[in-house]
Tab-separated table of C-alpha atoms and ligand atoms in Angstrom:
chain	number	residue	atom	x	y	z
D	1	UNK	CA	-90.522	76.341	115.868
D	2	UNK	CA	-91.540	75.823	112.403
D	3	UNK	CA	-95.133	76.546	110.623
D	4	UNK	CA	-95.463	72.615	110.205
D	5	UNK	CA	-94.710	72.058	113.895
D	6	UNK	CA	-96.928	75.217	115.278
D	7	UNK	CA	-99.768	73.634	112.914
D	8	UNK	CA	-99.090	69.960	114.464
D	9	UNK	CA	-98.946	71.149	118.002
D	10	UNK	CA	-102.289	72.950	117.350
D	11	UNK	CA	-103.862	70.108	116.113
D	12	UNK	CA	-103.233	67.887	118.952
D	13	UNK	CA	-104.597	70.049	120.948
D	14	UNK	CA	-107.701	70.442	119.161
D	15	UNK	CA	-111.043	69.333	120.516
D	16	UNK	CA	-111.658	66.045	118.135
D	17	UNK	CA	-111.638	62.322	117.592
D	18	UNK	CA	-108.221	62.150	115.677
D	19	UNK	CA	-105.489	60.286	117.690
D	20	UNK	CA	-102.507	61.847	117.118
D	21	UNK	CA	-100.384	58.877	115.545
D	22	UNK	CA	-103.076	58.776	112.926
D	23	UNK	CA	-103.422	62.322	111.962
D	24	UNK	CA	-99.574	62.242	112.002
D	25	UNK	CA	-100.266	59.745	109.434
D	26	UNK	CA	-102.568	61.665	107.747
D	27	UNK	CA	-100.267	64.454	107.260
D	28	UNK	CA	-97.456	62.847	106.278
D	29	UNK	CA	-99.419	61.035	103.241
D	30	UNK	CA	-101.112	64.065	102.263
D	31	UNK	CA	-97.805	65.681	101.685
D	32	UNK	CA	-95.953	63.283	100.396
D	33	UNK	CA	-98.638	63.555	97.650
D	34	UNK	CA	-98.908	66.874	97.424
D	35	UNK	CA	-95.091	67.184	97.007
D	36	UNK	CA	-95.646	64.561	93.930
D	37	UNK	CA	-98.615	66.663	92.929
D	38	UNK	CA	-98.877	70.059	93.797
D	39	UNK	CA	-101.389	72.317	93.601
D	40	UNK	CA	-104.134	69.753	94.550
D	41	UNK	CA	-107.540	69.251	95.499
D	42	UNK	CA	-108.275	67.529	98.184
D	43	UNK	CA	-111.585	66.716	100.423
D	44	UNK	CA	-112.712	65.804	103.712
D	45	UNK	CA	-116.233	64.611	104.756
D	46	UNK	CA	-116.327	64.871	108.077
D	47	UNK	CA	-114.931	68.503	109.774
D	48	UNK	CA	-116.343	68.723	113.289
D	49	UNK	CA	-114.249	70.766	115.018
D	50	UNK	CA	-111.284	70.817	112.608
D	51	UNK	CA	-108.803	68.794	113.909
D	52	UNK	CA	-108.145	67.102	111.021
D	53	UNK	CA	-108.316	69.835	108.463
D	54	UNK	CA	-105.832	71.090	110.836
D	55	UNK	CA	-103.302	67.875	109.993
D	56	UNK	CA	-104.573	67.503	106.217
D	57	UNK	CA	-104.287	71.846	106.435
D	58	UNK	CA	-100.644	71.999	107.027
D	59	UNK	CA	-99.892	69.488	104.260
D	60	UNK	CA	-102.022	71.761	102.096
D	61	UNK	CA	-100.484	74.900	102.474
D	62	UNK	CA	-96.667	73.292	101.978
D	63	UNK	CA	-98.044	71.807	98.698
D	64	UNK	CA	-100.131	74.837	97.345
D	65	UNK	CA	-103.072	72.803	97.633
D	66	UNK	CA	-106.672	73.185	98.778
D	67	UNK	CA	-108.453	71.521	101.362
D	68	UNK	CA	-112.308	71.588	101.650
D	69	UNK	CA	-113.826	70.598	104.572
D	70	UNK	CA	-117.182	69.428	104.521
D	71	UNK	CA	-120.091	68.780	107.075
D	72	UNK	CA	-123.300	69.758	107.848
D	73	UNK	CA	-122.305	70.706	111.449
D	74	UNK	CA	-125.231	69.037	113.106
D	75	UNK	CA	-123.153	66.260	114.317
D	76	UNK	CA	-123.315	62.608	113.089
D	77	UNK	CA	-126.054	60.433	115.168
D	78	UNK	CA	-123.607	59.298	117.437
D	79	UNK	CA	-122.493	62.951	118.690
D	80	UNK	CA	-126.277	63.198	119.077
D	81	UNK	CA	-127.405	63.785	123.058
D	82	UNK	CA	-127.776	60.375	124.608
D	83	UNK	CA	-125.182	58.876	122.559
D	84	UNK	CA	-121.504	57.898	123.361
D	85	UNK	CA	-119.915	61.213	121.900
D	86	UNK	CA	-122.209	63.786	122.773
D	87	UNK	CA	-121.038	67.087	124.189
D	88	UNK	CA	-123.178	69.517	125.385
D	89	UNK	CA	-120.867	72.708	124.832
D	90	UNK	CA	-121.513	72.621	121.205
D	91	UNK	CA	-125.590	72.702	121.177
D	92	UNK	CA	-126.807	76.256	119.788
D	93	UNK	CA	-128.771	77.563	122.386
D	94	UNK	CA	-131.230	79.309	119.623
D	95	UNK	CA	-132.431	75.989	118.329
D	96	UNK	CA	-130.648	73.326	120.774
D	97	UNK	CA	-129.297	71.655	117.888
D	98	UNK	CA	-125.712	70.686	117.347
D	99	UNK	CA	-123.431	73.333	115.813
D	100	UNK	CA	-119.789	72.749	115.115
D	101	UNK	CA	-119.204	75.460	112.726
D	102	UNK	CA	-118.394	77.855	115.233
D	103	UNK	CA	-115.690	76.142	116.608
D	104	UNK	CA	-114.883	74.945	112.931
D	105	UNK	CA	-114.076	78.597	111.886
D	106	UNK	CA	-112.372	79.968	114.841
D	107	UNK	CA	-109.758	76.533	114.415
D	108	UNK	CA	-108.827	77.482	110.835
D	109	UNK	CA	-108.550	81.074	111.809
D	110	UNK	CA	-106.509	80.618	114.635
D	111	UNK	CA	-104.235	78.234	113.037
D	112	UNK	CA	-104.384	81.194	109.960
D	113	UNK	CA	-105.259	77.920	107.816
D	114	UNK	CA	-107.835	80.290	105.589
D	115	UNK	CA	-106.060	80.583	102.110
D	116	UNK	CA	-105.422	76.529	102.133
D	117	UNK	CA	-108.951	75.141	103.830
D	118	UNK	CA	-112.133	76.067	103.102
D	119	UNK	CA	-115.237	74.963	104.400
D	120	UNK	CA	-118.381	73.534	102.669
D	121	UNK	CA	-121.598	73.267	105.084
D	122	UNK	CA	-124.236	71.119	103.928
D	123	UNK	CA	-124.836	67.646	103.515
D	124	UNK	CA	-122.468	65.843	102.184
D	125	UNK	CA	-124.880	63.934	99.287
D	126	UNK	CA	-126.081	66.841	97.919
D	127	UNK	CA	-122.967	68.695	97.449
D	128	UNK	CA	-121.286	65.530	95.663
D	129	UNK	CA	-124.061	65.806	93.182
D	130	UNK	CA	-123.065	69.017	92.223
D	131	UNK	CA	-118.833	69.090	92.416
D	132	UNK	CA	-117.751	68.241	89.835
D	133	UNK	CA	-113.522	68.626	90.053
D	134	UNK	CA	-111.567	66.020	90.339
D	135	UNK	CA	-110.283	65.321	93.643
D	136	UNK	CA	-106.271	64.080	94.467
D	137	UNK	CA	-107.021	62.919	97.670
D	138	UNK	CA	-110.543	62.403	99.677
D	139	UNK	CA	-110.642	61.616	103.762
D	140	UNK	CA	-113.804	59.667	104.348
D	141	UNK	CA	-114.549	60.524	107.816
D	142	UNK	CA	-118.520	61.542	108.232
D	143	UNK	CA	-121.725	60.005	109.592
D	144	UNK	CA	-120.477	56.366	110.848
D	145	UNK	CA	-124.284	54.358	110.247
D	146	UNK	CA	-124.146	52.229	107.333
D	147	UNK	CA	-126.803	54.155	104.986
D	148	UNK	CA	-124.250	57.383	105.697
D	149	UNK	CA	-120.988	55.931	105.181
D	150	UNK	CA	-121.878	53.702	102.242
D	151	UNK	CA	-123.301	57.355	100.229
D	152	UNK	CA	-120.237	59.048	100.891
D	153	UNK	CA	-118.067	56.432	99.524
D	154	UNK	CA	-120.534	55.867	96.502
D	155	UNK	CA	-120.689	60.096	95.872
D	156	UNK	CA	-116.922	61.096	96.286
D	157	UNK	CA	-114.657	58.115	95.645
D	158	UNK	CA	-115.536	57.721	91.840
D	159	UNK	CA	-113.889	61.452	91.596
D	160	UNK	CA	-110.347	60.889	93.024
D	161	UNK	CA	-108.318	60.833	90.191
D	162	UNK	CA	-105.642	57.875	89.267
D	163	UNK	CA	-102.531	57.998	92.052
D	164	UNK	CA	-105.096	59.734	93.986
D	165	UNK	CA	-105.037	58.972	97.810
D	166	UNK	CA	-108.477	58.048	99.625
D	167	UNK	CA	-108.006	57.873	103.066
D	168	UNK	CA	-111.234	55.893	105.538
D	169	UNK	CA	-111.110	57.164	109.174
D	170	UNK	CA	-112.444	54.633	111.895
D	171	UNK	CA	-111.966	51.037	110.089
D	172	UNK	CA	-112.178	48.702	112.815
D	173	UNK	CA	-112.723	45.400	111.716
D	174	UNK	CA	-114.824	44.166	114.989
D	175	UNK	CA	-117.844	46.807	114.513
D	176	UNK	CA	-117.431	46.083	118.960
D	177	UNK	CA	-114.554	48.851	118.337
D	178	UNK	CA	-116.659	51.512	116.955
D	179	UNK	CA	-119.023	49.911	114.130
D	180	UNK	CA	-118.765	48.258	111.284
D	181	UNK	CA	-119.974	51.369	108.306
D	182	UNK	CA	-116.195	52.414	108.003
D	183	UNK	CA	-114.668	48.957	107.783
D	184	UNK	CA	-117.277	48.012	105.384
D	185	UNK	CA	-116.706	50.760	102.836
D	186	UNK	CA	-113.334	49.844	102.912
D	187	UNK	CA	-113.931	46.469	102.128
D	188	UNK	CA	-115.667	47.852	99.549
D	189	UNK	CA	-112.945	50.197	98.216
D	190	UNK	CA	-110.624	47.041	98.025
D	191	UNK	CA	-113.248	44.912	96.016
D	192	UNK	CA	-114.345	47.667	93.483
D	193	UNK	CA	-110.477	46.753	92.793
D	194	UNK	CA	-110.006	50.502	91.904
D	195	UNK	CA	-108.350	51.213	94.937
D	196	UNK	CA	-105.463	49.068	96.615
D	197	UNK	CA	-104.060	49.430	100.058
D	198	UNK	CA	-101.002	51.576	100.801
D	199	UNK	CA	-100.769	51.844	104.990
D	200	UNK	CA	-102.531	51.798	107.879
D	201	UNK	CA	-101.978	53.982	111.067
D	202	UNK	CA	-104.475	52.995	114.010
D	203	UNK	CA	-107.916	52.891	112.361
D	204	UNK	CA	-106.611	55.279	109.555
D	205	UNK	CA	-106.388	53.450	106.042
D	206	UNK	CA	-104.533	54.308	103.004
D	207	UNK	CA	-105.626	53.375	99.572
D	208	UNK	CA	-104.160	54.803	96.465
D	209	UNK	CA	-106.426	54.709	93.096
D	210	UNK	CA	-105.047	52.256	90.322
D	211	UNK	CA	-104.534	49.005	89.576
U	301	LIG	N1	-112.763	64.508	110.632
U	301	LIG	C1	-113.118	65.095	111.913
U	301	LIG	C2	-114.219	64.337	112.635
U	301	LIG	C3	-115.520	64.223	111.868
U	301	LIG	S1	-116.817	63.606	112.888
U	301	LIG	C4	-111.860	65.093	112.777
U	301	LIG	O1	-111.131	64.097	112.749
U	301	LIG	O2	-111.614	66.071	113.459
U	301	LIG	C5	-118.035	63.244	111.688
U	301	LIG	C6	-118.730	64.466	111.103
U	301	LIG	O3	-119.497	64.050	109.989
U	301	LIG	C7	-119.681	65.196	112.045
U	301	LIG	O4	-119.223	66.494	112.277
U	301	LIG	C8	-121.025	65.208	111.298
U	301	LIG	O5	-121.727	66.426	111.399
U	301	LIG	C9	-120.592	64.950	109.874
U	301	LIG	N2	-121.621	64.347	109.032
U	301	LIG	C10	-122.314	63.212	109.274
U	301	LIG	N3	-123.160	62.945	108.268
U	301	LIG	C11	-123.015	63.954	107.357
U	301	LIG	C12	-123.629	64.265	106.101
U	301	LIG	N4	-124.555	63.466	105.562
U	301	LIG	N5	-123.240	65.384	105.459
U	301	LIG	C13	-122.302	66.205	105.998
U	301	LIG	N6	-121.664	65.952	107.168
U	301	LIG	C14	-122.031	64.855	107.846
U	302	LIG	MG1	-113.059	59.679	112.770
């Protein structure tokens, strides 16, 4: 088997929320960008676990670009206990909060993913304030409340360059289907009219920067 398909297969079978038509998707765009632009730098908000730095990952390394993957790794609210996606195997018994960089690291390691992602833990506003490279392509995929979703797109998407890609995890457009903060900055990409649609897999969308 090839590198590409060792990297796919492990990213199916990582622990996650990415269907695998969609972060089929997500791979395929990401390199067919980074074969138009090597070299790249890319972003994800969002990491959890890693399965998608694993898809977005394997694109990276065939183009020679980088991928950082960024989250706090205290969960979003709705991985909180209580809530629809919690799961209890990933609560640090030293504070009983939610930690997902563990399980983060050991997925880029294992997949041997370290020279084309690298991880940035904090919160996602604060480190936009401060990066300041341009990005080719951004995966919107963090916190999923409104006040969350709408600061990540305002922070990262003014950096993706022109014939950038910005990709927006979750968009369902009945919020009955898993809310309404992902649709909504979507909407939002479309009528800033600095991003237009280029595909859709699932709840994956694909905008490209430019008129
Ligand atoms: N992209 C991942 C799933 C991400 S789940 C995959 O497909 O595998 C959403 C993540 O966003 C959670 O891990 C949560 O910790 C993170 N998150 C939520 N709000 C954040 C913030 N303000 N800053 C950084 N990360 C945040
Ligand atoms: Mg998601």
């Amino acid at each position: 088997m090839s590198r590409v398909n060792d990297l796919l297969e492990l990213a199916g079978r990582a622990k996650g929320f990415m269907p695998r038509d969609e972060g089929l998707a997500l791979y395929r765009h990401a390199l067919t960008l980074g074969e138009q632009v090597p070299k790249g730098t890319w972003l994800e908000v969002g990491a959890w676990c890693g399965k998608s730095a694993l898809y977005l990952g394997a694109a990276a390394e065939a183009t020679k670009s980088l991928l950082y993957s960024l989250d706090h790794h205290h969960g979003s609210e709705e991985n909180q206990e209580g809530w629809e996606h919690f799961d209890p195997t990933l609560v640090d018994p030293a504070d009983g909060r939610l930690n997902t960089l563990p399980t983060w690291q050991r997925t880029i390691a294992s997949a041997q993913l370290e020279a084309s992602v690298v991880g940035l833990v904090g919160d996602s506003s604060i480190i936009a304030s401060h990066f300041a490279q341009p990005l080719n392509l951004l995966f919107i995929d963090g916190g999923h409340a409104l006040d969350v979703a709408r600061a990540d797109f305002a922070a990262w998407a003014p950096k993706v360059v022109r014939e950038g890609l910005l990709l927006i995890h979750d968009v369902f457009p009945d919020p009955r289907d898993g809310g309404s903060a992902p649709y909504e900055i979507y909407q939002a990409a479309l009528d800033s009219r600095q991003f237009h649609d280029v595909a859709s897999e699932g709840s994956l969308r694909v905008l490209r920067r430019g008129p």
